[in-house]
Coordinates of C-alpha atoms and ligand atoms in Angstrom, one line a residue:
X26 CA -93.2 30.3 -68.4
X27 CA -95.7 28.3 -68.7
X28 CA -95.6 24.6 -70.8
X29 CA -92.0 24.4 -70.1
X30 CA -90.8 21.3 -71.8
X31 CA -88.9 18.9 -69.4
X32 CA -86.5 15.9 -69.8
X33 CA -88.6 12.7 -70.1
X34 CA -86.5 10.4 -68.0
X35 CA -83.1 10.0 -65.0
X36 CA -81.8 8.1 -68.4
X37 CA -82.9 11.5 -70.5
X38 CA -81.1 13.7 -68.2
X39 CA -77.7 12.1 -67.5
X40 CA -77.9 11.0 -71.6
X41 CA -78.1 14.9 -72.5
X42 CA -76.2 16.7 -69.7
X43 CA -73.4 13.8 -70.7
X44 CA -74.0 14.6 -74.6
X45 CA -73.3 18.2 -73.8
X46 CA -70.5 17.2 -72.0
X47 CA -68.8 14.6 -74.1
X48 CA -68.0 16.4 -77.3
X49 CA -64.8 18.3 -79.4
X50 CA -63.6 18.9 -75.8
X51 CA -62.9 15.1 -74.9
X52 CA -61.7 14.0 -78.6
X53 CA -60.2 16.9 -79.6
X54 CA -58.8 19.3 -77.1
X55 CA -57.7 17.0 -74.2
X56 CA -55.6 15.1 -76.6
X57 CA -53.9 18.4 -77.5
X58 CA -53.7 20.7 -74.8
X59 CA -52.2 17.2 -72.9
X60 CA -49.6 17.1 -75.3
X61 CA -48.5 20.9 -74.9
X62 CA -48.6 20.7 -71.0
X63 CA -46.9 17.3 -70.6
X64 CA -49.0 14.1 -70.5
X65 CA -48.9 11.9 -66.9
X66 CA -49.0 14.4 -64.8
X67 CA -51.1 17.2 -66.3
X68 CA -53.5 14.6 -66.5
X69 CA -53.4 14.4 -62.9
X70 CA -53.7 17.6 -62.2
X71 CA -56.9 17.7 -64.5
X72 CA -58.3 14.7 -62.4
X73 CA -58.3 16.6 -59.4
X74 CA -59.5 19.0 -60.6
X75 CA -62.8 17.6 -62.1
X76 CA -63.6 16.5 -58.8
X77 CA -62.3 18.7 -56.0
X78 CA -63.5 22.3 -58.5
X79 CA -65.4 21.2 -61.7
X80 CA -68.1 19.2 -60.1
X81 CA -68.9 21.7 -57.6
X82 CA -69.5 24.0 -60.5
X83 CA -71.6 21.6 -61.7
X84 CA -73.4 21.1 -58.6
X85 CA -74.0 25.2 -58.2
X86 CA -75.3 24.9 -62.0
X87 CA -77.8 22.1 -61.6
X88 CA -79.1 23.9 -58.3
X89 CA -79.3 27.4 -59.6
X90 CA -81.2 26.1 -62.7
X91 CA -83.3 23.3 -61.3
X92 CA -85.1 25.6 -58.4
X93 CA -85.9 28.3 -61.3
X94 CA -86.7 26.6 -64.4
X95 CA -85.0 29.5 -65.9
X96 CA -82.6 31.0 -68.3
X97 CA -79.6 32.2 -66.8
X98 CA -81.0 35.7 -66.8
X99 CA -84.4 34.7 -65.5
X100 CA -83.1 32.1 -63.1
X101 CA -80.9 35.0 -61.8
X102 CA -83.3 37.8 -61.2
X103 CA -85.8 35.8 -59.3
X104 CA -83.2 33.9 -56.7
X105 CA -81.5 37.8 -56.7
X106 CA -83.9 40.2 -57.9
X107 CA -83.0 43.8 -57.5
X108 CA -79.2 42.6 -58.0
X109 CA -76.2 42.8 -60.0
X110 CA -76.3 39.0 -60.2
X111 CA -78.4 39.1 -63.6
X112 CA -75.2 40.5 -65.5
X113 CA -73.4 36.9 -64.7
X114 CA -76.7 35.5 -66.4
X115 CA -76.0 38.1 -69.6
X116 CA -72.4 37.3 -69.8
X117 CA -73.3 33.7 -69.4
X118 CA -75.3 34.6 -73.0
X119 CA -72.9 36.3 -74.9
X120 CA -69.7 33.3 -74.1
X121 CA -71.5 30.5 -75.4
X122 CA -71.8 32.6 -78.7
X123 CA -68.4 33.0 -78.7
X124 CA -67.3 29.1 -77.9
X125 CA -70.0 27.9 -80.2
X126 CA -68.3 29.9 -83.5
X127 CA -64.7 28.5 -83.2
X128 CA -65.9 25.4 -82.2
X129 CA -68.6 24.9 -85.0
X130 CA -65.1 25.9 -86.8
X131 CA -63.8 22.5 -85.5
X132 CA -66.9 20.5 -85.9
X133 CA -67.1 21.8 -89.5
X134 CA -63.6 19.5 -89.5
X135 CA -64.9 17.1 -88.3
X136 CA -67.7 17.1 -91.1
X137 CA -65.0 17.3 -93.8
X138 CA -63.1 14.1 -92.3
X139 CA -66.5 12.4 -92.6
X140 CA -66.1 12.9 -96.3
X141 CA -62.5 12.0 -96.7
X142 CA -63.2 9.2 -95.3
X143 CA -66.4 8.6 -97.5
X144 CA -64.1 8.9 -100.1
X145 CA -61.9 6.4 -99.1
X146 CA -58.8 8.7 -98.9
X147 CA -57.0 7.3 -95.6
X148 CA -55.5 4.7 -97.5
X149 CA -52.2 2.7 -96.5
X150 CA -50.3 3.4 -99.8
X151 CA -50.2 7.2 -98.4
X152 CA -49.9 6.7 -94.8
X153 CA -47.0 9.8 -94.9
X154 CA -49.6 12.3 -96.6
X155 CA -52.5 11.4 -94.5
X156 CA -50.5 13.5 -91.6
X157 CA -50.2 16.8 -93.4
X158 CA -53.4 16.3 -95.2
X159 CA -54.7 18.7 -92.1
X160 CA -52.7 21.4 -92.8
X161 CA -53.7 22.0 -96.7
X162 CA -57.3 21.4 -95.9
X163 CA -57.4 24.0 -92.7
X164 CA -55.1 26.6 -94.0
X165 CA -57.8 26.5 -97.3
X166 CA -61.1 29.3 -97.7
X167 CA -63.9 27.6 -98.6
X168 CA -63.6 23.9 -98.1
X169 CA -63.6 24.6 -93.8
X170 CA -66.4 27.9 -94.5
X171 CA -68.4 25.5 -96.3
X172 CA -68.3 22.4 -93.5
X173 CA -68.4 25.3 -90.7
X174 CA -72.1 26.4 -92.7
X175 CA -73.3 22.6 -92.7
X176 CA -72.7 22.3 -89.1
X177 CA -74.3 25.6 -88.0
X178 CA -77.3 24.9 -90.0
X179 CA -77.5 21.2 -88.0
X180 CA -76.9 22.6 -84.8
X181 CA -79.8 25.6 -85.5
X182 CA -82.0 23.0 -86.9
X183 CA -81.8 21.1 -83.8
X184 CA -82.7 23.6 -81.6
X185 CA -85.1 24.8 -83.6
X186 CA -87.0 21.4 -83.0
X187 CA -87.1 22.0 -79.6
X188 CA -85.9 19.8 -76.4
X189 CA -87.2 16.7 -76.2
X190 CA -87.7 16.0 -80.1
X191 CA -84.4 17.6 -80.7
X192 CA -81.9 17.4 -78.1
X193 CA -82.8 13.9 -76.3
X194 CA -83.8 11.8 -78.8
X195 CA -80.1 12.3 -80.3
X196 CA -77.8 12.1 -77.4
X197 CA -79.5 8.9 -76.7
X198 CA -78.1 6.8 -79.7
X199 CA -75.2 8.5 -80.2
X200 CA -73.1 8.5 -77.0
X201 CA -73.1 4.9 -76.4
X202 CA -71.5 4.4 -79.9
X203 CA -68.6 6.6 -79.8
X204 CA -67.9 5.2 -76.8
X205 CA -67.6 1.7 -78.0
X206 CA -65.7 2.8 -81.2
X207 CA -63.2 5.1 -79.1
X208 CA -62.5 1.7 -77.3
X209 CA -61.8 -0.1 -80.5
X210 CA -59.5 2.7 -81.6
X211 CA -58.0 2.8 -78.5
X212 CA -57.0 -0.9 -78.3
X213 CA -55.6 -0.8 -81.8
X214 CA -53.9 2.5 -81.3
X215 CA -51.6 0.8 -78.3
X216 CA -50.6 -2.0 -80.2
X217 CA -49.1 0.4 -83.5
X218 CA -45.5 -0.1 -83.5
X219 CA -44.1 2.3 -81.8
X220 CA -47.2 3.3 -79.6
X221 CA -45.5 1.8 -76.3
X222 CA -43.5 5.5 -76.0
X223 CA -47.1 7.1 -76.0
X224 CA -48.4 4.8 -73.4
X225 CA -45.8 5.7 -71.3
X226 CA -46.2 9.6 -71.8
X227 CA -49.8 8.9 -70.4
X228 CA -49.1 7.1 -67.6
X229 CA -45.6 7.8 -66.3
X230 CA -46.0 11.6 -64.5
X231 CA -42.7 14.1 -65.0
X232 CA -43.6 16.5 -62.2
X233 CA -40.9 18.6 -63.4
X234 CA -42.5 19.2 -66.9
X235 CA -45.4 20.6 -64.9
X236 CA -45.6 24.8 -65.9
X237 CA -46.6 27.3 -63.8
X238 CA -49.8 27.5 -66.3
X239 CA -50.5 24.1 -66.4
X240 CA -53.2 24.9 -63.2
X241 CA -54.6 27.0 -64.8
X242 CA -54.5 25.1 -68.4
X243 CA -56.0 22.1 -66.4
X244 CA -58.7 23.8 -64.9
X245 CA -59.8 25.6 -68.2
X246 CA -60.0 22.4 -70.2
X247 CA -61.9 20.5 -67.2
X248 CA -64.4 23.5 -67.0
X249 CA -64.7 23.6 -71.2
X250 CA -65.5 19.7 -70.7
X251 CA -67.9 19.7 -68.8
X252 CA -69.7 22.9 -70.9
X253 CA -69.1 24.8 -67.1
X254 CA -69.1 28.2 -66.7
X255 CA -71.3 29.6 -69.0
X256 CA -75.2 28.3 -68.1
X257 CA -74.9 25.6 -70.3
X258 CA -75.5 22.9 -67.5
X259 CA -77.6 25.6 -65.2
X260 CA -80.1 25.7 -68.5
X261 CA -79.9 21.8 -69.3
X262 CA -80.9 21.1 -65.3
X263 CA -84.0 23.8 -65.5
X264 CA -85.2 21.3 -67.6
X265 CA -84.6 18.4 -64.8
X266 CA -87.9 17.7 -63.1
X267 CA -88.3 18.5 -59.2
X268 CA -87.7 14.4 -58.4
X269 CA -84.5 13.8 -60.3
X270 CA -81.7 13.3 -57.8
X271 CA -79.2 16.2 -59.1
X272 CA -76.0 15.0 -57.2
X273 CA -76.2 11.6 -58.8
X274 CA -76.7 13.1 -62.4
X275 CA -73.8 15.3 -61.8
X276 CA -71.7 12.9 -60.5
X277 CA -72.7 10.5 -63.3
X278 CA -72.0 13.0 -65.9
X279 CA -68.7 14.0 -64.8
X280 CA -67.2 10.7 -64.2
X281 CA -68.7 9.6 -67.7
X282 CA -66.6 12.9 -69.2
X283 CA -63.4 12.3 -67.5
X284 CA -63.6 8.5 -69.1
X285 CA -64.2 9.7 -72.5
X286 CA -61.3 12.3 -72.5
X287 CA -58.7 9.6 -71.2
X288 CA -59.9 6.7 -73.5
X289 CA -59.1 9.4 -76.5
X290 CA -56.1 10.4 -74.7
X291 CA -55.2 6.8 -75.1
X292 CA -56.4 6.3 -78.6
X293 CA -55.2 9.1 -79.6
X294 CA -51.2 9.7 -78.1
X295 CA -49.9 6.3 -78.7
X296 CA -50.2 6.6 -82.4
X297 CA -49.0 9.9 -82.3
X298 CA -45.9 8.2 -81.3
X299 CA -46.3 5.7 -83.1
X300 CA -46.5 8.1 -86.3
X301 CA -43.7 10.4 -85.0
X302 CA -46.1 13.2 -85.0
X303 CA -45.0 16.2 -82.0
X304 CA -47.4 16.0 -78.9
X305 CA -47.5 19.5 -79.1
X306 CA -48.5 20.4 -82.1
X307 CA -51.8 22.2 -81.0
X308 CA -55.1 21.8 -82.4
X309 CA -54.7 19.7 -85.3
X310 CA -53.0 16.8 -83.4
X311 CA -56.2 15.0 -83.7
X312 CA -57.0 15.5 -87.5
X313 CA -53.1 14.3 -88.4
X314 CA -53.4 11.0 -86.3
X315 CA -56.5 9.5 -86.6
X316 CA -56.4 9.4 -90.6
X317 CA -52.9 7.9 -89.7
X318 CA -54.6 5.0 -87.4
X319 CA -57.1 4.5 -90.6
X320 CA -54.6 4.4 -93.0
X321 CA -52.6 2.0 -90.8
X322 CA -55.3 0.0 -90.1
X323 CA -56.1 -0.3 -93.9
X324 CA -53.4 -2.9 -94.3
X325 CA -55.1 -4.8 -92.2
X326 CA -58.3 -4.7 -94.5
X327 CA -59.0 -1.8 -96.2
X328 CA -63.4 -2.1 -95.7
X329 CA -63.0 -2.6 -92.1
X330 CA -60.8 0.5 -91.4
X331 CA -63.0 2.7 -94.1
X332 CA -66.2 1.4 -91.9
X333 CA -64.3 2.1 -88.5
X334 CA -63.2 5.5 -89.7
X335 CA -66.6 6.6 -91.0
X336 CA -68.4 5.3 -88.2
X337 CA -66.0 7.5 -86.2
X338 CA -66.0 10.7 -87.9
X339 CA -69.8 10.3 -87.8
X340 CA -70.5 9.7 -83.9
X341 CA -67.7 12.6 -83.4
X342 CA -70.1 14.7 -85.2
X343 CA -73.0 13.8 -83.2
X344 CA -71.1 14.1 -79.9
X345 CA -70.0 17.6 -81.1
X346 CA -73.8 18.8 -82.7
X347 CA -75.2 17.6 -78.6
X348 CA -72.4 19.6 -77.2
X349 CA -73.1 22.8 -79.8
X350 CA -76.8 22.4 -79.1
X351 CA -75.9 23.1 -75.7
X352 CA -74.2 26.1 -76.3
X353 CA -76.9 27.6 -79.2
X354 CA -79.8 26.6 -76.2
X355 CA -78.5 29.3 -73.6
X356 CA -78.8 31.9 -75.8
X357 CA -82.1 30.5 -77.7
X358 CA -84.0 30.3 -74.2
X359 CA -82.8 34.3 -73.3
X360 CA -83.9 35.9 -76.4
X361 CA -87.6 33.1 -76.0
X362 CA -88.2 33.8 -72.4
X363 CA -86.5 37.1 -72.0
X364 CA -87.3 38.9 -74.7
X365 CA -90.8 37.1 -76.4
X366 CA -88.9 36.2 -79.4
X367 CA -90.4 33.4 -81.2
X368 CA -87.7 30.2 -81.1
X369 CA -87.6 30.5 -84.7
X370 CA -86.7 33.8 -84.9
X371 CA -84.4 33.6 -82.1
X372 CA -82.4 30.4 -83.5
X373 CA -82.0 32.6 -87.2
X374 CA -80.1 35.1 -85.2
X375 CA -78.1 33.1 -83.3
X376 CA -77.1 30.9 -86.2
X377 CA -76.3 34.7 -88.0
X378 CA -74.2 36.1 -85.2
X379 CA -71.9 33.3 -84.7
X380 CA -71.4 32.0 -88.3
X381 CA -70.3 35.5 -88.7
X382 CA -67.5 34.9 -86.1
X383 CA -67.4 31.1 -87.3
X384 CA -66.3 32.7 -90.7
X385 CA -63.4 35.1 -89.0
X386 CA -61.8 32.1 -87.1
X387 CA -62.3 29.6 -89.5
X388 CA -60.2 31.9 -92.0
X389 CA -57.9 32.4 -89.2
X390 CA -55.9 29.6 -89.7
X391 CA -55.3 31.1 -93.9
X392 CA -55.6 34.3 -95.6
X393 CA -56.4 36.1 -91.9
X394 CA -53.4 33.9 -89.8
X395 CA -51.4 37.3 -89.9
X396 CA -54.5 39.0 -88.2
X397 CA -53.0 38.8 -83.9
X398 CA -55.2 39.6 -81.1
X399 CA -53.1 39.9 -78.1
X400 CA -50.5 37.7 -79.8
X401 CA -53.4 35.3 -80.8
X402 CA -55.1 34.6 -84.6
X403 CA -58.4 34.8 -83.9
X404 CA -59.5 31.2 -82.8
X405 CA -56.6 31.2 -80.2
X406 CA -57.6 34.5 -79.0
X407 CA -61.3 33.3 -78.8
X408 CA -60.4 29.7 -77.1
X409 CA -58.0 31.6 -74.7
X410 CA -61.0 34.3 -74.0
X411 CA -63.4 31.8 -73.1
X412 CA -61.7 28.9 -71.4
X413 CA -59.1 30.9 -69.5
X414 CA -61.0 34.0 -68.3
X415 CA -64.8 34.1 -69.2
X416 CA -65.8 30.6 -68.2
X417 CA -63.6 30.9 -65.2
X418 CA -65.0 33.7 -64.1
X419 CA -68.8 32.5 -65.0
X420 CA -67.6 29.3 -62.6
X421 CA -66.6 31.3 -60.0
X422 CA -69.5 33.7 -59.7
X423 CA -72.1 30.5 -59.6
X424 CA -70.2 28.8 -56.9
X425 CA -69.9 32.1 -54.9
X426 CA -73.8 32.9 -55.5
X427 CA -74.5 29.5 -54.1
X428 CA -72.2 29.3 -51.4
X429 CA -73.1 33.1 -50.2
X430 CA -75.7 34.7 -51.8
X431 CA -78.3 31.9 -51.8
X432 CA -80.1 30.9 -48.5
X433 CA -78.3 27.8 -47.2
X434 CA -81.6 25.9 -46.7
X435 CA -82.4 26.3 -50.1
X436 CA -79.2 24.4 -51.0
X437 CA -79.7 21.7 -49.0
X438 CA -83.3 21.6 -50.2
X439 CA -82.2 21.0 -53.7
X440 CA -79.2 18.7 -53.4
X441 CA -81.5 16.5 -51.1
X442 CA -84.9 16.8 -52.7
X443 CA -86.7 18.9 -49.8
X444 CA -84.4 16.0 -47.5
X445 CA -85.9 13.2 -49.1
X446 CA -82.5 11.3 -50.6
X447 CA -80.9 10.6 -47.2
X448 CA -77.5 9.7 -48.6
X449 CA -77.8 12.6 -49.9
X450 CA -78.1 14.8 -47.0
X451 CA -75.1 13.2 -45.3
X452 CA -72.7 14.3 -48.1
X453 CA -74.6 17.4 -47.3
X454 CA -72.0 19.5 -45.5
X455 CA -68.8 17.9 -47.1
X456 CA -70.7 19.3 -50.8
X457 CA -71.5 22.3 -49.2
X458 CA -68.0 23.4 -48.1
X459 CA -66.4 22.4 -51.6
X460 CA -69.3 24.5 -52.8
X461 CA -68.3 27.7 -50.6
X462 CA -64.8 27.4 -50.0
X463 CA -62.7 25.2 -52.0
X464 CA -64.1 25.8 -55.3
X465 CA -64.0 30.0 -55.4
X466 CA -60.5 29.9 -53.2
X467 CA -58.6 27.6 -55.2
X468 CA -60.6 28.7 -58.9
X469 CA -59.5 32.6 -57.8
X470 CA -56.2 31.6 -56.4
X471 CA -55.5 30.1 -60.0
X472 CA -57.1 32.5 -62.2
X473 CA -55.2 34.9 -60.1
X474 CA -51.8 33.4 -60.7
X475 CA -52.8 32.8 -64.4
X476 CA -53.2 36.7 -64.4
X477 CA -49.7 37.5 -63.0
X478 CA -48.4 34.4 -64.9
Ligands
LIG518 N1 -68.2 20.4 -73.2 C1 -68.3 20.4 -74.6 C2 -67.2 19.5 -75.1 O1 -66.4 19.0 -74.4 C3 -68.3 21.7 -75.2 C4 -69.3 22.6 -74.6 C5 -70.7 22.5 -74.7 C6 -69.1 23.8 -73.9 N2 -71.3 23.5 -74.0 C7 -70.3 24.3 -73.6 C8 -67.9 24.4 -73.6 C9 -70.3 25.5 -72.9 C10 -68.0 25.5 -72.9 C11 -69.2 26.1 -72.5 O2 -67.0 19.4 -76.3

């Protein structure tokens, strides 16, 4: 335990814990899982819910990991020795895994767009093609197997160059520039002809399109967001030195998040509109409409929307590669700390395990679509697994072992820094009570309901 590395700098921390954030979840799920539950007021729903049950989550995570300096095992057994509470750190293990395969699935797309658009192939001559051009490429074998093995090998060589080298340095450059060029996108994508109608979708709430799953939906895709759930922020904050004000960082990454999601939502559903593509048509919405804003935007000068369109491909990469890091560093700092595996060893079997499942759900959307789990191919079975029951359930368990298992003064000692950060010790008991009883109530009441649903 000793020669733990730590995060160099406040900048450092919110920087990474924001770059785990901020990834395929903001650019590429919102979007789509907004469009199947009903734009305006899902999004609503999903605001509250950030802030009244995600960011205590958070909050449970950063303590949990900051007073141990632990992986979610270790962190576990020493606030609980003795316990059944080190099975939530093992399960908190073995879901990353499972996230990180179908989504290095998607960030393997995202790779491959890089190279279309490289190759100059969102032009405005074939603005109709550019749309279905997802299809073909996804329901292929080895185009996706061989981007889904390029961004495996990034992610593993990442890690393998340890935290601050690896992980910091690259959030660092990398989130600031997405968000500039989402805000370019977004401001063209409103004016398309057309777009107005998508606007509205986002902004105008239909309560009555609401589901009875939408809850649940809302709170799954706030909790994948923010990488909740599953130790990925509890590990990222037991590398957050004893003077870094937690609540601030927390607070700072989540608001940062919930921007990001809604300038994509914006960027991306008024084109969709504009291109007469259906809102709901599930995970590829974002790789038919953005080739269709590049393709538009080619008529306006086809070198400035090839450079906006590689530029964005690339920074999605990045913001994906500091989100898989993430997921690849829970398990990593188990199998180092846990089990005296050396980190190279330990990334080479990581990197194994999931491209292995990478490979299944990749192939899922081809030769293996007729392959149903439950009714799901395999990367809808494993997205449903993760964000609708694991993650939940990893969420719930770390806000009821803060709120009730861990001794209160404990809490307050790390929200507050030992007491020193007054304002922070008067938001004290307001944090404390979402901690204990809002979050597990209303998380259980809806993972409940999602159960009967
Ligand atoms: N939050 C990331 C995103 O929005 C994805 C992510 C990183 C994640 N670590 C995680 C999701 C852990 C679930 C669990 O892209």
């Amino acid at each position: 335990m000793t020669n733990r590395e730590n995060f160099g700098s406040r900048a450092a921390v919110i920087m990474a814990m924001a770059g785990s954030a901020i990834g395929l979840g903001n650019i590429w799920r919102f979007p789509f899982i907004v469009g199947e539950y009903g734009g305006a007021a899902f999004i609503l729903v999903y605001i509250v819910c950030c802030f009244l049950l995600s960011l205590p989550i958070l909050l449970s995570e950063s303590i949990i990991g900051r007073r141990t300096h632990q992986n979610t095992f270790g962190a576990m057994s020493t606030l609980a020795p003795g316990t059944h509470w080190k099975w939530l750190g093992l399960l908190t293990i073995v879901s990353p895994l499972i996230i990180l395969s179908y989504y290095s699935v998607v960030g393997g797309w995202s790779f491959a767009y890089l190279i279309k658009a490289c190759a100059l192939q969102f032009k405005p001559e074939n603005v109709e093609e550019v749309t279905g051009m997802f299809a073909a490429f996804s329901s292929s074998v080895w185009g996706p197997l061989a981007c889904l093995l390029v961004f495996l090998g990034l992610t593993a060589l990442i890690i393998f160059s340890g935290v601050k080298k690896g992980i910091e340095k690259f959030s660092k450059i990398s989130m600031p520039v997405l968000f500039v060029l989402i805000v370019v996108i977004a401001v063209y994508s409103v004016t398309l002809p057309g777009a107005m109608d998508g606007v509205r979708y986002l902004v105008k709430p239909d309560f009555s399109k609401l589901s009875s799953d939408a809850f649940s939906a809302a709170l799954g895709q706030s909790f994948f967001s923010l990488s909740l759930g599953v130790g990925t922020m509890l590990i990222y904050s037991s590398y957050v030195s004893k003077d870094e004000n937690i609540l601030v960082s927390g607070t700072g990454t989540a608001l940062f998040d919930m921007l990001f999601a809604i300038l994509a939502g914006f960027a991306v559903m008024p084109a969709v509109f504009a291109a007469g593509i259906a809102p709901s048509s599930g995970p590829g919405l974002v790789f038919e409409t953005l080739p269709y804003i590049f393709a538009k935007m080619g008529a306006g000068g086809q070198f400035l929307s090839a450079a906006v369109a590689i530029l964005f491909f690339l920074t999605i990469l990045v913001a994906a590669l500091t989100s898989s890091i993430s997921m690849m560093e829970v398990g990593v700092a188990y199998m180092v700390e846990e089990k005296g595996v050396s980190r190279t060893k330990a990334t080479a079997g990581i990197f194994f395990l999931t491209l292995v499942l990478g490979i299944l759900c990749s192939l899922s959307f081809g030769t293996l679509s007729g392959v149903k789990l439950l009714g799901n191919t395999i990367f809808n079975f494993c997205d449903r697994l993760c964000s609708n029951w694991l993650m939940t359930l990893g969420a719930l368990m770390f806000s009821i072992f803060v709120g009730w298992k861990m001794d209160k003064a404990a809490v307050r000692d790390e929200l507050t820094n030992g007491g020193t950060l007054k304002a922070n010790s008067r938001m004290f008991p307001f944090i404390y009570f979402l901690i204990k009883y809002i979050a597990p109530l209303t998380i259980a009441a809806i993972f409940i309901s999602g159960l009967l649903a």
